[in-house]
PDB file of C-alpha atoms in Angstrom:
ATOM      1  CA  MET A   1     174.885 108.253 130.443  1.00 78.00           C
ATOM      2  CA  THR A   2     174.454 106.662 133.766  1.00 90.00           C
ATOM      3  CA  GLU A   3     171.117 105.557 135.105  1.00 93.00           C
ATOM      4  CA  LYS A   4     171.199 108.350 137.699  1.00 94.00           C
ATOM      5  CA  VAL A   5     171.592 111.060 135.022  1.00 94.00           C
ATOM      6  CA  ILE A   6     168.774 109.619 132.904  1.00 92.00           C
ATOM      7  CA  LYS A   7     166.462 109.516 135.908  1.00 94.00           C
ATOM      8  CA  GLN A   8     167.363 113.117 136.820  1.00 95.00           C
ATOM      9  CA  LYS A   9     166.624 114.366 133.268  1.00 93.00           C
ATOM     10  CA  LEU A  10     163.231 112.654 133.264  1.00 92.00           C
ATOM     11  CA  GLU A  11     162.362 114.057 136.694  1.00 95.00           C
ATOM     12  CA  SER A  12     163.317 117.558 135.532  1.00 95.00           C
ATOM     13  CA  ARG A  13     161.019 117.231 132.492  1.00 94.00           C
ATOM     14  CA  ILE A  14     158.161 116.015 134.688  1.00 95.00           C
ATOM     15  CA  ARG A  15     158.638 119.014 137.030  1.00 95.00           C
ATOM     16  CA  ARG A  16     158.553 121.409 134.056  1.00 94.00           C
ATOM     17  CA  LYS A  17     155.482 119.608 132.701  1.00 94.00           C
ATOM     18  CA  LYS A  18     153.588 120.063 135.991  1.00 94.00           C
ATOM     19  CA  ARG A  19     154.455 123.765 136.122  1.00 93.00           C
ATOM     20  CA  ILE A  20     153.184 124.269 132.581  1.00 92.00           C
ATOM     21  CA  ARG A  21     149.976 122.279 133.107  1.00 91.00           C
ATOM     22  CA  ALA A  22     149.153 124.278 136.233  1.00 92.00           C
ATOM     23  CA  ARG A  23     148.825 127.380 134.030  1.00 93.00           C
ATOM     24  CA  ILE A  24     147.236 126.135 130.794  1.00 91.00           C
ATOM     25  CA  SER A  25     144.160 124.144 129.832  1.00 88.00           C
ATOM     26  CA  GLY A  26     142.148 123.642 126.677  1.00 89.00           C
ATOM     27  CA  THR A  27     138.526 124.218 125.761  1.00 88.00           C
ATOM     28  CA  ALA A  28     136.381 123.101 122.831  1.00 86.00           C
ATOM     29  CA  GLU A  29     137.009 126.403 120.996  1.00 89.00           C
ATOM     30  CA  LYS A  30     140.688 126.609 121.942  1.00 93.00           C
ATOM     31  CA  PRO A  31     142.054 123.112 122.664  1.00 95.00           C
ATOM     32  CA  ARG A  32     145.417 122.311 124.231  1.00 95.00           C
ATOM     33  CA  ILE A  33     147.879 120.839 121.734  1.00 96.00           C
ATOM     34  CA  SER A  34     150.117 118.431 123.608  1.00 96.00           C
ATOM     35  CA  VAL A  35     153.255 117.239 121.846  1.00 96.00           C
ATOM     36  CA  PHE A  36     155.330 114.161 122.725  1.00 96.00           C
ATOM     37  CA  ARG A  37     158.632 113.252 121.159  1.00 94.00           C
ATOM     38  CA  SER A  38     160.341 109.936 121.527  1.00 93.00           C
ATOM     39  CA  ASN A  39     163.792 109.160 120.180  1.00 93.00           C
ATOM     40  CA  ARG A  40     162.248 108.003 116.890  1.00 95.00           C
ATOM     41  CA  TYR A  41     158.878 109.676 116.323  1.00 96.00           C
ATOM     42  CA  ILE A  42     156.749 112.694 117.208  1.00 96.00           C
ATOM     43  CA  TYR A  43     153.144 112.546 118.414  1.00 96.00           C
ATOM     44  CA  ALA A  44     150.547 115.253 119.052  1.00 96.00           C
ATOM     45  CA  GLN A  45     146.956 115.572 120.181  1.00 96.00           C
ATOM     46  CA  ALA A  46     144.427 118.363 120.610  1.00 96.00           C
ATOM     47  CA  ILE A  47     142.632 118.029 123.940  1.00 95.00           C
ATOM     48  CA  ASP A  48     139.483 119.631 125.339  1.00 94.00           C
ATOM     49  CA  ASP A  49     140.321 119.616 129.061  1.00 92.00           C
ATOM     50  CA  ALA A  50     136.842 120.809 130.064  1.00 91.00           C
ATOM     51  CA  LYS A  51     135.290 117.564 128.772  1.00 93.00           C
ATOM     52  CA  GLY A  52     138.420 115.406 128.919  1.00 93.00           C
ATOM     53  CA  VAL A  53     138.170 114.546 125.218  1.00 95.00           C
ATOM     54  CA  THR A  54     140.757 114.275 122.457  1.00 95.00           C
ATOM     55  CA  ILE A  55     139.590 116.307 119.458  1.00 94.00           C
ATOM     56  CA  ALA A  56     142.336 115.348 116.984  1.00 95.00           C
ATOM     57  CA  ALA A  57     145.501 113.279 117.123  1.00 96.00           C
ATOM     58  CA  PHE A  58     148.653 112.704 115.069  1.00 96.00           C
ATOM     59  CA  ASP A  59     150.781 109.560 115.219  1.00 95.00           C
ATOM     60  CA  GLY A  60     154.254 110.010 113.788  1.00 94.00           C
ATOM     61  CA  LYS A  61     154.852 106.284 113.678  1.00 94.00           C
ATOM     62  CA  LYS A  62     151.898 105.693 111.350  1.00 94.00           C
ATOM     63  CA  ASN A  63     152.624 108.758 109.209  1.00 91.00           C
ATOM     64  CA  GLY A  64     156.400 108.393 109.011  1.00 89.00           C
ATOM     65  CA  ALA A  65     157.262 111.616 110.858  1.00 91.00           C
ATOM     66  CA  LYS A  66     160.653 111.067 112.448  1.00 93.00           C
ATOM     67  CA  SER A  67     161.731 112.958 115.557  1.00 93.00           C
ATOM     68  CA  ASN A  68     163.819 115.542 113.709  1.00 94.00           C
ATOM     69  CA  LYS A  69     163.110 119.030 112.381  1.00 95.00           C
ATOM     70  CA  GLU A  70     161.980 117.792 108.952  1.00 95.00           C
ATOM     71  CA  GLY A  71     159.688 115.204 110.526  1.00 95.00           C
ATOM     72  CA  ALA A  72     158.300 117.809 112.922  1.00 95.00           C
ATOM     73  CA  ALA A  73     157.496 120.124 110.004  1.00 95.00           C
ATOM     74  CA  LEU A  74     155.668 117.265 108.243  1.00 94.00           C
ATOM     75  CA  ALA A  75     153.846 116.398 111.476  1.00 95.00           C
ATOM     76  CA  GLY A  76     152.751 120.012 111.947  1.00 95.00           C
ATOM     77  CA  LYS A  77     151.408 120.197 108.406  1.00 95.00           C
ATOM     78  CA  GLU A  78     149.444 116.939 108.686  1.00 95.00           C
ATOM     79  CA  PHE A  79     148.179 117.744 112.181  1.00 96.00           C
ATOM     80  CA  ALA A  80     147.000 121.174 110.988  1.00 96.00           C
ATOM     81  CA  LYS A  81     144.903 119.414 108.314  1.00 95.00           C
ATOM     82  CA  SER A  82     143.188 117.251 110.929  1.00 95.00           C
ATOM     83  CA  LEU A  83     142.622 120.319 113.141  1.00 95.00           C
ATOM     84  CA  LYS A  84     140.991 122.149 110.243  1.00 95.00           C
ATOM     85  CA  LYS A  85     138.690 119.142 109.676  1.00 95.00           C
ATOM     86  CA  ALA A  86     137.692 119.443 113.339  1.00 93.00           C
ATOM     87  CA  LYS A  87     137.098 123.196 112.751  1.00 94.00           C
ATOM     88  CA  VAL A  88     139.870 124.327 115.092  1.00 93.00           C
ATOM     89  CA  SER A  89     141.791 127.455 114.088  1.00 93.00           C
ATOM     90  CA  GLU A  90     143.174 128.553 117.465  1.00 95.00           C
ATOM     91  CA  ALA A  91     144.850 126.508 120.198  1.00 95.00           C
ATOM     92  CA  VAL A  92     147.053 126.575 123.298  1.00 95.00           C
ATOM     93  CA  PHE A  93     150.468 124.938 122.850  1.00 95.00           C
ATOM     94  CA  ASP A  94     151.617 122.492 125.548  1.00 94.00           C
ATOM     95  CA  ARG A  95     155.288 121.654 125.047  1.00 93.00           C
ATOM     96  CA  ASN A  96     154.909 118.873 127.623  1.00 93.00           C
ATOM     97  CA  GLY A  97     158.017 119.796 129.624  1.00 92.00           C
ATOM     98  CA  TYR A  98     160.327 119.817 126.613  1.00 94.00           C
ATOM     99  CA  LEU A  99     162.430 122.882 125.932  1.00 93.00           C
ATOM    100  CA  TYR A 100     161.015 125.067 123.151  1.00 94.00           C
ATOM    101  CA  HIS A 101     163.886 124.285 120.826  1.00 94.00           C
ATOM    102  CA  GLY A 102     164.625 122.092 117.825  1.00 95.00           C
ATOM    103  CA  VAL A 103     161.897 119.543 117.121  1.00 96.00           C
ATOM    104  CA  VAL A 104     159.262 121.104 119.396  1.00 96.00           C
ATOM    105  CA  ALA A 105     159.846 124.586 117.956  1.00 96.00           C
ATOM    106  CA  ALA A 106     159.771 123.245 114.375  1.00 96.00           C
ATOM    107  CA  PHE A 107     156.431 121.540 115.079  1.00 96.00           C
ATOM    108  CA  ALA A 108     154.902 124.736 116.501  1.00 96.00           C
ATOM    109  CA  ASP A 109     156.250 126.851 113.621  1.00 96.00           C
ATOM    110  CA  SER A 110     154.772 124.411 111.102  1.00 96.00           C
ATOM    111  CA  LEU A 111     151.361 124.694 112.788  1.00 96.00           C
ATOM    112  CA  ARG A 112     151.567 128.491 112.587  1.00 96.00           C
ATOM    113  CA  GLU A 113     152.549 128.332 108.894  1.00 96.00           C
ATOM    114  CA  ASN A 114     149.436 126.238 108.280  1.00 95.00           C
ATOM    115  CA  LYS A 115     147.112 128.867 109.778  1.00 94.00           C
ATOM    116  CA  ILE A 116     146.706 127.469 113.306  1.00 94.00           C
ATOM    117  CA  LYS A 117     147.010 130.342 115.785  1.00 95.00           C
ATOM    118  CA  LEU A 118     149.014 129.391 118.881  1.00 90.00           C
TER     119      LEU A 118
END
């Protein structure tokens, strides 16, 4: 891909991200789960936007969760455990401008399977 196409794809994701963030925010009872996927790993964090605090976080690099569907399922399972430790059972899902497809969808489905209501 050319540099122009890469820049355009990133700008499109940032535009989608801003549209999403204008509509959703997290609280202490119902935090916002923001997901980030790089080419290699997947990352997630639960954020209380009212206080500006991260409640729980998941680092795919440290836990070996690759940026594929299997890795996303593992990430969702492990992240659900840390959310349960923080006594969070319900959250708002922030796909961070990514399309709800593939890795992002697998991560969200794994959270739902592990009793986190999105």
